[in-house]
Amino acid sequence: MDIKAIMMGLAFVLIWSSAFTSARIIVADAPALAALALRFFLSGVVGVAIARSLGQSWAFTRAQWRGIIIFGLCQNAAYLGLYFLAMRSVEASLASILASSMPLVVALFSTLFLHDRPKPLAVAGLVTGFVGVLVIMSHRLSAGSDVVGIVMCVIGTVALAIATLTLRSTGAGKNVLMVVGIQSLIGSSVLIVLSPFVDTYTLNMSGKLVFAMLYTTFLPGLFATWLWFKLVERIGTVKAAAFHFLNPFFGVAIAAVLLGEAVTRWDMIGVATIMAGILAVQLSKA
């Protein structure tokens, strides 16, 4: 793996992991789904506009449109919609840990539904990773974490895994930014319809909220998604997904530094276990 790919992977991990902290700030002062719909609308419009200025096309095949729509629904509407709702009561560190288990879910789904035959190392990694998730969840639940919020995160992680598997059929090629923009607009259109049925429309405007919205819109929302596509294009899905093993650590660390969230011994044990499990799964595919 070349240096540029490593730098791209580390940048993606840092931005992806920080998104949970910025989302926690947003949902504390704004309606969750409405804020997320606005984020997707802004990143979608900007993404499509930049893509058009670069000569990118939205003339996709039927199979590509199907992949784009499924990805937009699963990642933007389902995964992030559920996580934004959950983080009204769930800590950013716990949300980032649950989301970071996505590679384990992808590996499990590949085994169950795509008939991939896992190597012994992959099986050991799956078991180890899920044990780590259970350690953290049991500790957080005993400490009073919201059960409904955790269930939302779990369902959202499954949706993210489905979106990741769908990525294989998208084939964005040179139109990556266009795909990212369209997927954002798909997510926005779904969430704005759901918002009146779910949100409480109270808004506490502040500089912190504005900064968190702008950051979430253009870095995790636009740049990180584009970066992920380019990383997969450069080194392949398996090698790119290996960077996810760093997400639990960075997600917890960023939430602790910026939000002051407590990190317990059980959290550290669980994070280390999940990281080991994800790494084992990815190494088994090398």
PDB file of C-alpha atoms in Angstrom:
ATOM      1  CA  MET A   1       0.000   0.000   0.000  1.00  0.00           C
ATOM      2  CA  ASP A   2       1.510   3.347  -1.043  1.00  0.00           C
ATOM      3  CA  ILE A   3       1.960   6.410   1.177  1.00  0.00           C
ATOM      4  CA  LYS A   4      -0.818   8.362  -0.544  1.00  0.00           C
ATOM      5  CA  ALA A   5      -3.324   5.580   0.113  1.00  0.00           C
ATOM      6  CA  ILE A   6      -2.267   5.437   3.772  1.00  0.00           C
ATOM      7  CA  MET A   7      -2.721   9.203   4.143  1.00  0.00           C
ATOM      8  CA  MET A   8      -6.120   9.004   2.442  1.00  0.00           C
ATOM      9  CA  GLY A   9      -7.155   6.183   4.769  1.00  0.00           C
ATOM     10  CA  LEU A  10      -6.033   7.998   7.917  1.00  0.00           C
ATOM     11  CA  ALA A  11      -7.776  11.205   6.817  1.00  0.00           C
ATOM     12  CA  PHE A  12     -10.966   9.260   6.189  1.00  0.00           C
ATOM     13  CA  VAL A  13     -10.775   7.597   9.615  1.00  0.00           C
ATOM     14  CA  LEU A  14     -10.244  10.893  11.451  1.00  0.00           C
ATOM     15  CA  ILE A  15     -13.080  12.672   9.643  1.00  0.00           C
ATOM     16  CA  TRP A  16     -15.455   9.695   9.891  1.00  0.00           C
ATOM     17  CA  SER A  17     -14.742   9.255  13.604  1.00  0.00           C
ATOM     18  CA  SER A  18     -15.209  12.958  14.357  1.00  0.00           C
ATOM     19  CA  ALA A  19     -18.654  12.983  12.724  1.00  0.00           C
ATOM     20  CA  PHE A  20     -20.244  11.419  15.805  1.00  0.00           C
ATOM     21  CA  THR A  21     -18.990  14.214  18.034  1.00  0.00           C
ATOM     22  CA  SER A  22     -20.239  16.933  15.672  1.00  0.00           C
ATOM     23  CA  ALA A  23     -23.577  15.109  15.311  1.00  0.00           C
ATOM     24  CA  ARG A  24     -23.944  14.972  19.098  1.00  0.00           C
ATOM     25  CA  ILE A  25     -23.464  18.748  19.217  1.00  0.00           C
ATOM     26  CA  ILE A  26     -26.088  19.274  16.491  1.00  0.00           C
ATOM     27  CA  VAL A  27     -28.855  17.094  17.933  1.00  0.00           C
ATOM     28  CA  ALA A  28     -28.475  18.762  21.336  1.00  0.00           C
ATOM     29  CA  ASP A  29     -29.622  22.106  19.870  1.00  0.00           C
ATOM     30  CA  ALA A  30     -31.572  21.316  16.681  1.00  0.00           C
ATOM     31  CA  PRO A  31     -34.227  18.852  15.400  1.00  0.00           C
ATOM     32  CA  ALA A  32     -32.278  15.758  14.385  1.00  0.00           C
ATOM     33  CA  LEU A  33     -33.809  14.729  11.057  1.00  0.00           C
ATOM     34  CA  ALA A  34     -34.432  18.283   9.857  1.00  0.00           C
ATOM     35  CA  ALA A  35     -30.810  19.190  10.573  1.00  0.00           C
ATOM     36  CA  LEU A  36     -29.591  16.075   8.789  1.00  0.00           C
ATOM     37  CA  ALA A  37     -31.881  16.754   5.811  1.00  0.00           C
ATOM     38  CA  LEU A  38     -30.449  20.274   5.566  1.00  0.00           C
ATOM     39  CA  ARG A  39     -26.924  18.879   5.759  1.00  0.00           C
ATOM     40  CA  PHE A  40     -27.612  16.441   2.907  1.00  0.00           C
ATOM     41  CA  PHE A  41     -29.337  19.092   0.819  1.00  0.00           C
ATOM     42  CA  LEU A  42     -26.385  21.478   1.119  1.00  0.00           C
ATOM     43  CA  SER A  43     -23.734  18.822   0.500  1.00  0.00           C
ATOM     44  CA  GLY A  44     -25.788  17.376  -2.356  1.00  0.00           C
ATOM     45  CA  VAL A  45     -26.284  20.682  -4.164  1.00  0.00           C
ATOM     46  CA  VAL A  46     -22.639  21.656  -3.738  1.00  0.00           C
ATOM     47  CA  GLY A  47     -21.446  18.184  -4.752  1.00  0.00           C
ATOM     48  CA  VAL A  48     -23.551  18.066  -7.916  1.00  0.00           C
ATOM     49  CA  ALA A  49     -22.596  21.635  -8.851  1.00  0.00           C
ATOM     50  CA  ILE A  50     -18.869  20.946  -8.464  1.00  0.00           C
ATOM     51  CA  ALA A  51     -19.223  17.639 -10.319  1.00  0.00           C
ATOM     52  CA  ARG A  52     -20.941  19.344 -13.253  1.00  0.00           C
ATOM     53  CA  SER A  53     -18.270  22.047 -13.348  1.00  0.00           C
ATOM     54  CA  LEU A  54     -15.678  19.269 -13.584  1.00  0.00           C
ATOM     55  CA  GLY A  55     -17.551  17.688 -16.487  1.00  0.00           C
ATOM     56  CA  GLN A  56     -18.927  14.738 -14.556  1.00  0.00           C
ATOM     57  CA  SER A  57     -22.122  13.128 -15.834  1.00  0.00           C
ATOM     58  CA  TRP A  58     -25.325  11.885 -14.216  1.00  0.00           C
ATOM     59  CA  ALA A  59     -26.061   9.590 -17.163  1.00  0.00           C
ATOM     60  CA  PHE A  60     -25.800   6.297 -15.268  1.00  0.00           C
ATOM     61  CA  THR A  61     -26.961   2.844 -16.270  1.00  0.00           C
ATOM     62  CA  ARG A  62     -30.038   1.303 -14.676  1.00  0.00           C
ATOM     63  CA  ALA A  63     -27.854  -0.916 -12.484  1.00  0.00           C
ATOM     64  CA  GLN A  64     -25.793   2.080 -11.375  1.00  0.00           C
ATOM     65  CA  TRP A  65     -28.913   4.094 -10.534  1.00  0.00           C
ATOM     66  CA  ARG A  66     -30.193   1.162  -8.498  1.00  0.00           C
ATOM     67  CA  GLY A  67     -26.917   1.013  -6.562  1.00  0.00           C
ATOM     68  CA  ILE A  68     -26.881   4.792  -6.050  1.00  0.00           C
ATOM     69  CA  ILE A  69     -30.459   4.844  -4.766  1.00  0.00           C
ATOM     70  CA  ILE A  70     -29.959   1.887  -2.429  1.00  0.00           C
ATOM     71  CA  PHE A  71     -26.723   3.408  -1.124  1.00  0.00           C
ATOM     72  CA  GLY A  72     -28.420   6.781  -0.576  1.00  0.00           C
ATOM     73  CA  LEU A  73     -31.373   5.211   1.223  1.00  0.00           C
ATOM     74  CA  CYS A  74     -29.324   2.828   3.373  1.00  0.00           C
ATOM     75  CA  GLN A  75     -26.387   5.058   4.277  1.00  0.00           C
ATOM     76  CA  ASN A  76     -27.825   8.569   4.270  1.00  0.00           C
ATOM     77  CA  ALA A  77     -31.461   8.055   5.243  1.00  0.00           C
ATOM     78  CA  ALA A  78     -31.428   4.861   7.333  1.00  0.00           C
ATOM     79  CA  TYR A  79     -27.950   4.700   8.882  1.00  0.00           C
ATOM     80  CA  LEU A  80     -27.360   8.385   9.558  1.00  0.00           C
ATOM     81  CA  GLY A  81     -31.037   9.125  10.214  1.00  0.00           C
ATOM     82  CA  LEU A  82     -31.191   6.485  12.936  1.00  0.00           C
ATOM     83  CA  TYR A  83     -27.846   7.535  14.403  1.00  0.00           C
ATOM     84  CA  PHE A  84     -28.849  11.206  14.573  1.00  0.00           C
ATOM     85  CA  LEU A  85     -32.050  10.235  16.381  1.00  0.00           C
ATOM     86  CA  ALA A  86     -30.161   7.880  18.691  1.00  0.00           C
ATOM     87  CA  MET A  87     -27.551  10.458  19.652  1.00  0.00           C
ATOM     88  CA  ARG A  88     -30.173  12.580  21.341  1.00  0.00           C
ATOM     89  CA  SER A  89     -29.722  10.099  24.205  1.00  0.00           C
ATOM     90  CA  VAL A  90     -26.656   7.998  23.297  1.00  0.00           C
ATOM     91  CA  GLU A  91     -23.086   9.203  23.829  1.00  0.00           C
ATOM     92  CA  ALA A  92     -20.999  10.000  20.750  1.00  0.00           C
ATOM     93  CA  SER A  93     -18.328   7.536  21.887  1.00  0.00           C
ATOM     94  CA  LEU A  94     -20.817   4.642  22.109  1.00  0.00           C
ATOM     95  CA  ALA A  95     -22.350   5.561  18.735  1.00  0.00           C
ATOM     96  CA  SER A  96     -18.929   5.587  17.084  1.00  0.00           C
ATOM     97  CA  ILE A  97     -18.076   2.196  18.584  1.00  0.00           C
ATOM     98  CA  LEU A  98     -21.300   0.601  17.350  1.00  0.00           C
ATOM     99  CA  ALA A  99     -20.886   2.120  13.873  1.00  0.00           C
ATOM    100  CA  SER A 100     -17.284   0.947  13.693  1.00  0.00           C
ATOM    101  CA  SER A 101     -18.468  -2.655  13.957  1.00  0.00           C
ATOM    102  CA  MET A 102     -19.803  -2.312  10.393  1.00  0.00           C
ATOM    103  CA  PRO A 103     -16.900  -4.310   8.804  1.00  0.00           C
ATOM    104  CA  LEU A 104     -17.813  -7.210  11.086  1.00  0.00           C
ATOM    105  CA  VAL A 105     -21.441  -7.053   9.934  1.00  0.00           C
ATOM    106  CA  VAL A 106     -20.301  -6.878   6.298  1.00  0.00           C
ATOM    107  CA  ALA A 107     -18.154  -9.971   6.794  1.00  0.00           C
ATOM    108  CA  LEU A 108     -21.033 -11.782   8.490  1.00  0.00           C
ATOM    109  CA  PHE A 109     -23.492 -10.868   5.713  1.00  0.00           C
ATOM    110  CA  SER A 110     -20.970 -11.905   3.062  1.00  0.00           C
ATOM    111  CA  THR A 111     -20.759 -15.310   4.716  1.00  0.00           C
ATOM    112  CA  LEU A 112     -24.509 -15.762   5.215  1.00  0.00           C
ATOM    113  CA  PHE A 113     -25.910 -14.287   2.006  1.00  0.00           C
ATOM    114  CA  LEU A 114     -23.085 -14.086  -0.545  1.00  0.00           C
ATOM    115  CA  HIS A 115     -21.744 -17.541   0.298  1.00  0.00           C
ATOM    116  CA  ASP A 116     -18.206 -16.337   0.959  1.00  0.00           C
ATOM    117  CA  ARG A 117     -16.284 -19.051   2.777  1.00  0.00           C
ATOM    118  CA  PRO A 118     -14.451 -17.357   5.677  1.00  0.00           C
ATOM    119  CA  LYS A 119     -11.002 -18.452   6.699  1.00  0.00           C
ATOM    120  CA  PRO A 120     -10.434 -19.521  10.324  1.00  0.00           C
ATOM    121  CA  LEU A 121      -8.779 -16.152  11.026  1.00  0.00           C
ATOM    122  CA  ALA A 122     -11.907 -14.371   9.788  1.00  0.00           C
ATOM    123  CA  VAL A 123     -14.163 -16.490  11.988  1.00  0.00           C
ATOM    124  CA  ALA A 124     -11.943 -15.763  14.988  1.00  0.00           C
ATOM    125  CA  GLY A 125     -12.027 -12.069  14.124  1.00  0.00           C
ATOM    126  CA  LEU A 126     -15.827 -12.023  13.860  1.00  0.00           C
ATOM    127  CA  VAL A 127     -16.241 -13.713  17.224  1.00  0.00           C
ATOM    128  CA  THR A 128     -13.635 -11.468  18.856  1.00  0.00           C
ATOM    129  CA  GLY A 129     -15.114  -8.285  17.414  1.00  0.00           C
ATOM    130  CA  PHE A 130     -18.681  -9.063  18.442  1.00  0.00           C
ATOM    131  CA  VAL A 131     -17.489 -10.016  21.929  1.00  0.00           C
ATOM    132  CA  GLY A 132     -15.942  -6.555  22.174  1.00  0.00           C
ATOM    133  CA  VAL A 133     -19.245  -4.952  21.133  1.00  0.00           C
ATOM    134  CA  LEU A 134     -21.130  -6.982  23.729  1.00  0.00           C
ATOM    135  CA  VAL A 135     -18.639  -6.014  26.452  1.00  0.00           C
ATOM    136  CA  ILE A 136     -19.169  -2.312  25.794  1.00  0.00           C
ATOM    137  CA  MET A 137     -22.935  -2.573  25.337  1.00  0.00           C
ATOM    138  CA  SER A 138     -23.424  -4.562  28.553  1.00  0.00           C
ATOM    139  CA  HIS A 139     -21.307  -2.078  30.493  1.00  0.00           C
ATOM    140  CA  ARG A 140     -23.072   0.964  29.041  1.00  0.00           C
ATOM    141  CA  LEU A 141     -26.527  -0.557  29.598  1.00  0.00           C
ATOM    142  CA  SER A 142     -25.704  -1.300  33.217  1.00  0.00           C
ATOM    143  CA  ALA A 143     -24.566   2.317  33.530  1.00  0.00           C
ATOM    144  CA  GLY A 144     -27.941   3.557  32.257  1.00  0.00           C
ATOM    145  CA  SER A 145     -27.468   4.085  28.511  1.00  0.00           C
ATOM    146  CA  ASP A 146     -30.700   4.349  26.522  1.00  0.00           C
ATOM    147  CA  VAL A 147     -31.827   0.954  25.192  1.00  0.00           C
ATOM    148  CA  VAL A 148     -33.956   2.405  22.379  1.00  0.00           C
ATOM    149  CA  GLY A 149     -31.060   4.573  21.219  1.00  0.00           C
ATOM    150  CA  ILE A 150     -28.714   1.595  21.169  1.00  0.00           C
ATOM    151  CA  VAL A 151     -31.213  -0.457  19.148  1.00  0.00           C
ATOM    152  CA  MET A 152     -31.439   2.416  16.629  1.00  0.00           C
ATOM    153  CA  CYS A 153     -27.652   2.369  16.317  1.00  0.00           C
ATOM    154  CA  VAL A 154     -27.606  -1.386  15.767  1.00  0.00           C
ATOM    155  CA  ILE A 155     -30.243  -1.172  13.011  1.00  0.00           C
ATOM    156  CA  GLY A 156     -28.367   1.772  11.499  1.00  0.00           C
ATOM    157  CA  THR A 157     -25.149  -0.244  11.436  1.00  0.00           C
ATOM    158  CA  VAL A 158     -26.913  -3.040   9.552  1.00  0.00           C
ATOM    159  CA  ALA A 159     -28.141  -0.457   7.022  1.00  0.00           C
ATOM    160  CA  LEU A 160     -24.571   0.854   6.651  1.00  0.00           C
ATOM    161  CA  ALA A 161     -23.311  -2.674   6.014  1.00  0.00           C
ATOM    162  CA  ILE A 162     -25.920  -3.128   3.261  1.00  0.00           C
ATOM    163  CA  ALA A 163     -24.864   0.199   1.742  1.00  0.00           C
ATOM    164  CA  THR A 164     -21.229  -0.896   1.795  1.00  0.00           C
ATOM    165  CA  LEU A 165     -22.033  -4.142  -0.009  1.00  0.00           C
ATOM    166  CA  THR A 166     -24.067  -2.153  -2.556  1.00  0.00           C
ATOM    167  CA  LEU A 167     -21.027   0.032  -3.264  1.00  0.00           C
ATOM    168  CA  ARG A 168     -19.631  -2.785  -5.415  1.00  0.00           C
ATOM    169  CA  SER A 169     -22.401  -2.339  -7.996  1.00  0.00           C
ATOM    170  CA  THR A 170     -22.255   1.454  -8.227  1.00  0.00           C
ATOM    171  CA  GLY A 171     -19.170   1.716 -10.458  1.00  0.00           C
ATOM    172  CA  ALA A 172     -18.869   5.486 -10.205  1.00  0.00           C
ATOM    173  CA  GLY A 173     -15.632   5.710 -12.200  1.00  0.00           C
ATOM    174  CA  LYS A 174     -14.803   9.342 -12.969  1.00  0.00           C
ATOM    175  CA  ASN A 175     -18.215  10.511 -11.729  1.00  0.00           C
ATOM    176  CA  VAL A 176     -17.532   9.918  -8.039  1.00  0.00           C
ATOM    177  CA  LEU A 177     -18.447  13.393  -6.830  1.00  0.00           C
ATOM    178  CA  MET A 178     -21.674  13.298  -8.838  1.00  0.00           C
ATOM    179  CA  VAL A 179     -22.621  10.009  -7.176  1.00  0.00           C
ATOM    180  CA  VAL A 180     -21.878  11.443  -3.721  1.00  0.00           C
ATOM    181  CA  GLY A 181     -23.998  14.527  -4.446  1.00  0.00           C
ATOM    182  CA  ILE A 182     -26.961  12.562  -5.779  1.00  0.00           C
ATOM    183  CA  GLN A 183     -26.877  10.169  -2.827  1.00  0.00           C
ATOM    184  CA  SER A 184     -26.954  13.145  -0.467  1.00  0.00           C
ATOM    185  CA  LEU A 185     -30.025  14.568  -2.238  1.00  0.00           C
ATOM    186  CA  ILE A 186     -31.748  11.177  -2.015  1.00  0.00           C
ATOM    187  CA  GLY A 187     -31.119  11.097   1.724  1.00  0.00           C
ATOM    188  CA  SER A 188     -32.352  14.680   2.118  1.00  0.00           C
ATOM    189  CA  SER A 189     -35.587  14.042   0.246  1.00  0.00           C
ATOM    190  CA  VAL A 190     -36.459  11.051   2.452  1.00  0.00           C
ATOM    191  CA  LEU A 191     -35.553  12.687   5.757  1.00  0.00           C
ATOM    192  CA  ILE A 192     -37.430  15.924   5.115  1.00  0.00           C
ATOM    193  CA  VAL A 193     -40.616  13.859   4.627  1.00  0.00           C
ATOM    194  CA  LEU A 194     -40.014  11.912   7.861  1.00  0.00           C
ATOM    195  CA  SER A 195     -38.989  14.925   9.952  1.00  0.00           C
ATOM    196  CA  PRO A 196     -42.505  16.243  10.836  1.00  0.00           C
ATOM    197  CA  PHE A 197     -43.462  12.843  12.235  1.00  0.00           C
ATOM    198  CA  VAL A 198     -40.363  12.513  14.426  1.00  0.00           C
ATOM    199  CA  ASP A 199     -38.758  15.862  15.221  1.00  0.00           C
ATOM    200  CA  THR A 200     -39.527  18.407  17.889  1.00  0.00           C
ATOM    201  CA  TYR A 201     -38.906  21.774  16.277  1.00  0.00           C
ATOM    202  CA  THR A 202     -36.852  23.619  18.851  1.00  0.00           C
ATOM    203  CA  LEU A 203     -33.650  25.408  17.904  1.00  0.00           C
ATOM    204  CA  ASN A 204     -30.959  26.883  20.153  1.00  0.00           C
ATOM    205  CA  MET A 205     -28.864  28.890  17.730  1.00  0.00           C
ATOM    206  CA  SER A 206     -25.191  29.295  18.624  1.00  0.00           C
ATOM    207  CA  GLY A 207     -21.802  29.591  16.981  1.00  0.00           C
ATOM    208  CA  LYS A 208     -21.017  26.047  18.101  1.00  0.00           C
ATOM    209  CA  LEU A 209     -24.117  24.710  16.332  1.00  0.00           C
ATOM    210  CA  VAL A 210     -23.342  26.611  13.105  1.00  0.00           C
ATOM    211  CA  PHE A 211     -19.742  25.367  13.077  1.00  0.00           C
ATOM    212  CA  ALA A 212     -20.843  21.763  13.761  1.00  0.00           C
ATOM    213  CA  MET A 213     -23.381  21.954  10.908  1.00  0.00           C
ATOM    214  CA  LEU A 214     -20.870  23.359   8.426  1.00  0.00           C
ATOM    215  CA  TYR A 215     -18.210  20.855   9.485  1.00  0.00           C
ATOM    216  CA  THR A 216     -20.591  17.893   9.292  1.00  0.00           C
ATOM    217  CA  THR A 217     -21.995  19.009   5.944  1.00  0.00           C
ATOM    218  CA  PHE A 218     -18.778  19.481   4.042  1.00  0.00           C
ATOM    219  CA  LEU A 219     -16.230  17.185   5.693  1.00  0.00           C
ATOM    220  CA  PRO A 220     -17.947  13.967   6.813  1.00  0.00           C
ATOM    221  CA  GLY A 221     -20.918  14.655   4.535  1.00  0.00           C
ATOM    222  CA  LEU A 222     -19.150  15.420   1.278  1.00  0.00           C
ATOM    223  CA  PHE A 223     -15.380  15.137   1.441  1.00  0.00           C
ATOM    224  CA  ALA A 224     -15.141  11.919   3.485  1.00  0.00           C
ATOM    225  CA  THR A 225     -17.666  10.103   1.269  1.00  0.00           C
ATOM    226  CA  TRP A 226     -15.794  11.207  -1.840  1.00  0.00           C
ATOM    227  CA  LEU A 227     -12.518  10.190  -0.178  1.00  0.00           C
ATOM    228  CA  TRP A 228     -13.912   6.726   0.607  1.00  0.00           C
ATOM    229  CA  PHE A 229     -14.919   6.167  -3.013  1.00  0.00           C
ATOM    230  CA  LYS A 230     -11.464   7.255  -4.209  1.00  0.00           C
ATOM    231  CA  LEU A 231      -9.737   5.060  -1.624  1.00  0.00           C
ATOM    232  CA  VAL A 232     -11.769   2.008  -2.676  1.00  0.00           C
ATOM    233  CA  GLU A 233     -11.007   2.834  -6.309  1.00  0.00           C
ATOM    234  CA  ARG A 234      -7.285   3.093  -5.527  1.00  0.00           C
ATOM    235  CA  ILE A 235      -6.686   0.034  -3.336  1.00  0.00           C
ATOM    236  CA  GLY A 236      -9.905  -2.003  -3.401  1.00  0.00           C
ATOM    237  CA  THR A 237     -12.706  -2.537  -0.871  1.00  0.00           C
ATOM    238  CA  VAL A 238     -10.875  -5.078   1.279  1.00  0.00           C
ATOM    239  CA  LYS A 239      -7.733  -3.013   1.846  1.00  0.00           C
ATOM    240  CA  ALA A 240      -9.726   0.202   2.259  1.00  0.00           C
ATOM    241  CA  ALA A 241     -11.987  -1.409   4.852  1.00  0.00           C
ATOM    242  CA  ALA A 242      -8.914  -2.339   6.917  1.00  0.00           C
ATOM    243  CA  PHE A 243      -8.715   1.302   8.019  1.00  0.00           C
ATOM    244  CA  HIS A 244     -12.009   0.858   9.858  1.00  0.00           C
ATOM    245  CA  PHE A 245     -10.180  -0.983  12.625  1.00  0.00           C
ATOM    246  CA  LEU A 246      -8.910   2.434  13.777  1.00  0.00           C
ATOM    247  CA  ASN A 247     -12.393   3.969  14.037  1.00  0.00           C
ATOM    248  CA  PRO A 248     -13.288   2.732  17.550  1.00  0.00           C
ATOM    249  CA  PHE A 249     -10.145   4.282  19.023  1.00  0.00           C
ATOM    250  CA  PHE A 250     -10.445   7.640  17.264  1.00  0.00           C
ATOM    251  CA  GLY A 251     -14.210   7.854  17.833  1.00  0.00           C
ATOM    252  CA  VAL A 252     -13.832   7.413  21.591  1.00  0.00           C
ATOM    253  CA  ALA A 253     -10.760   9.656  21.800  1.00  0.00           C
ATOM    254  CA  ILE A 254     -12.358  12.568  19.912  1.00  0.00           C
ATOM    255  CA  ALA A 255     -15.564  12.387  21.983  1.00  0.00           C
ATOM    256  CA  ALA A 256     -13.516  12.321  25.192  1.00  0.00           C
ATOM    257  CA  VAL A 257     -11.394  15.333  24.200  1.00  0.00           C
ATOM    258  CA  LEU A 258     -14.097  17.553  22.686  1.00  0.00           C
ATOM    259  CA  LEU A 259     -17.178  16.542  24.682  1.00  0.00           C
ATOM    260  CA  GLY A 260     -15.580  15.379  27.907  1.00  0.00           C
ATOM    261  CA  GLU A 261     -17.230  11.957  27.711  1.00  0.00           C
ATOM    262  CA  ALA A 262     -15.932   9.484  30.269  1.00  0.00           C
ATOM    263  CA  VAL A 263     -13.878   6.514  29.097  1.00  0.00           C
ATOM    264  CA  THR A 264     -13.890   3.519  31.427  1.00  0.00           C
ATOM    265  CA  ARG A 265     -11.641   0.502  31.658  1.00  0.00           C
ATOM    266  CA  TRP A 266     -14.380  -1.630  30.073  1.00  0.00           C
ATOM    267  CA  ASP A 267     -14.622   0.801  27.175  1.00  0.00           C
ATOM    268  CA  MET A 268     -10.892   0.467  26.542  1.00  0.00           C
ATOM    269  CA  ILE A 269     -11.047  -3.329  26.742  1.00  0.00           C
ATOM    270  CA  GLY A 270     -14.007  -3.415  24.371  1.00  0.00           C
ATOM    271  CA  VAL A 271     -12.413  -0.993  21.895  1.00  0.00           C
ATOM    272  CA  ALA A 272      -9.175  -2.996  21.828  1.00  0.00           C
ATOM    273  CA  THR A 273     -11.138  -6.212  21.313  1.00  0.00           C
ATOM    274  CA  ILE A 274     -13.200  -4.759  18.453  1.00  0.00           C
ATOM    275  CA  MET A 275     -10.072  -3.366  16.784  1.00  0.00           C
ATOM    276  CA  ALA A 276      -8.405  -6.766  16.999  1.00  0.00           C
ATOM    277  CA  GLY A 277     -11.472  -8.467  15.544  1.00  0.00           C
ATOM    278  CA  ILE A 278     -11.789  -6.062  12.603  1.00  0.00           C
ATOM    279  CA  LEU A 279      -8.076  -6.324  11.859  1.00  0.00           C
ATOM    280  CA  ALA A 280      -8.231 -10.132  11.910  1.00  0.00           C
ATOM    281  CA  VAL A 281     -11.163 -10.145   9.483  1.00  0.00           C
ATOM    282  CA  GLN A 282      -9.353  -7.831   7.083  1.00  0.00           C
ATOM    283  CA  LEU A 283      -6.037  -9.713   7.329  1.00  0.00           C
ATOM    284  CA  SER A 284      -7.846 -12.938   6.461  1.00  0.00           C
ATOM    285  CA  LYS A 285      -8.775 -11.382   3.093  1.00  0.00           C
ATOM    286  CA  ALA A 286      -5.282 -10.183   2.253  1.00  0.00           C
TER     287      ALA A 286
END
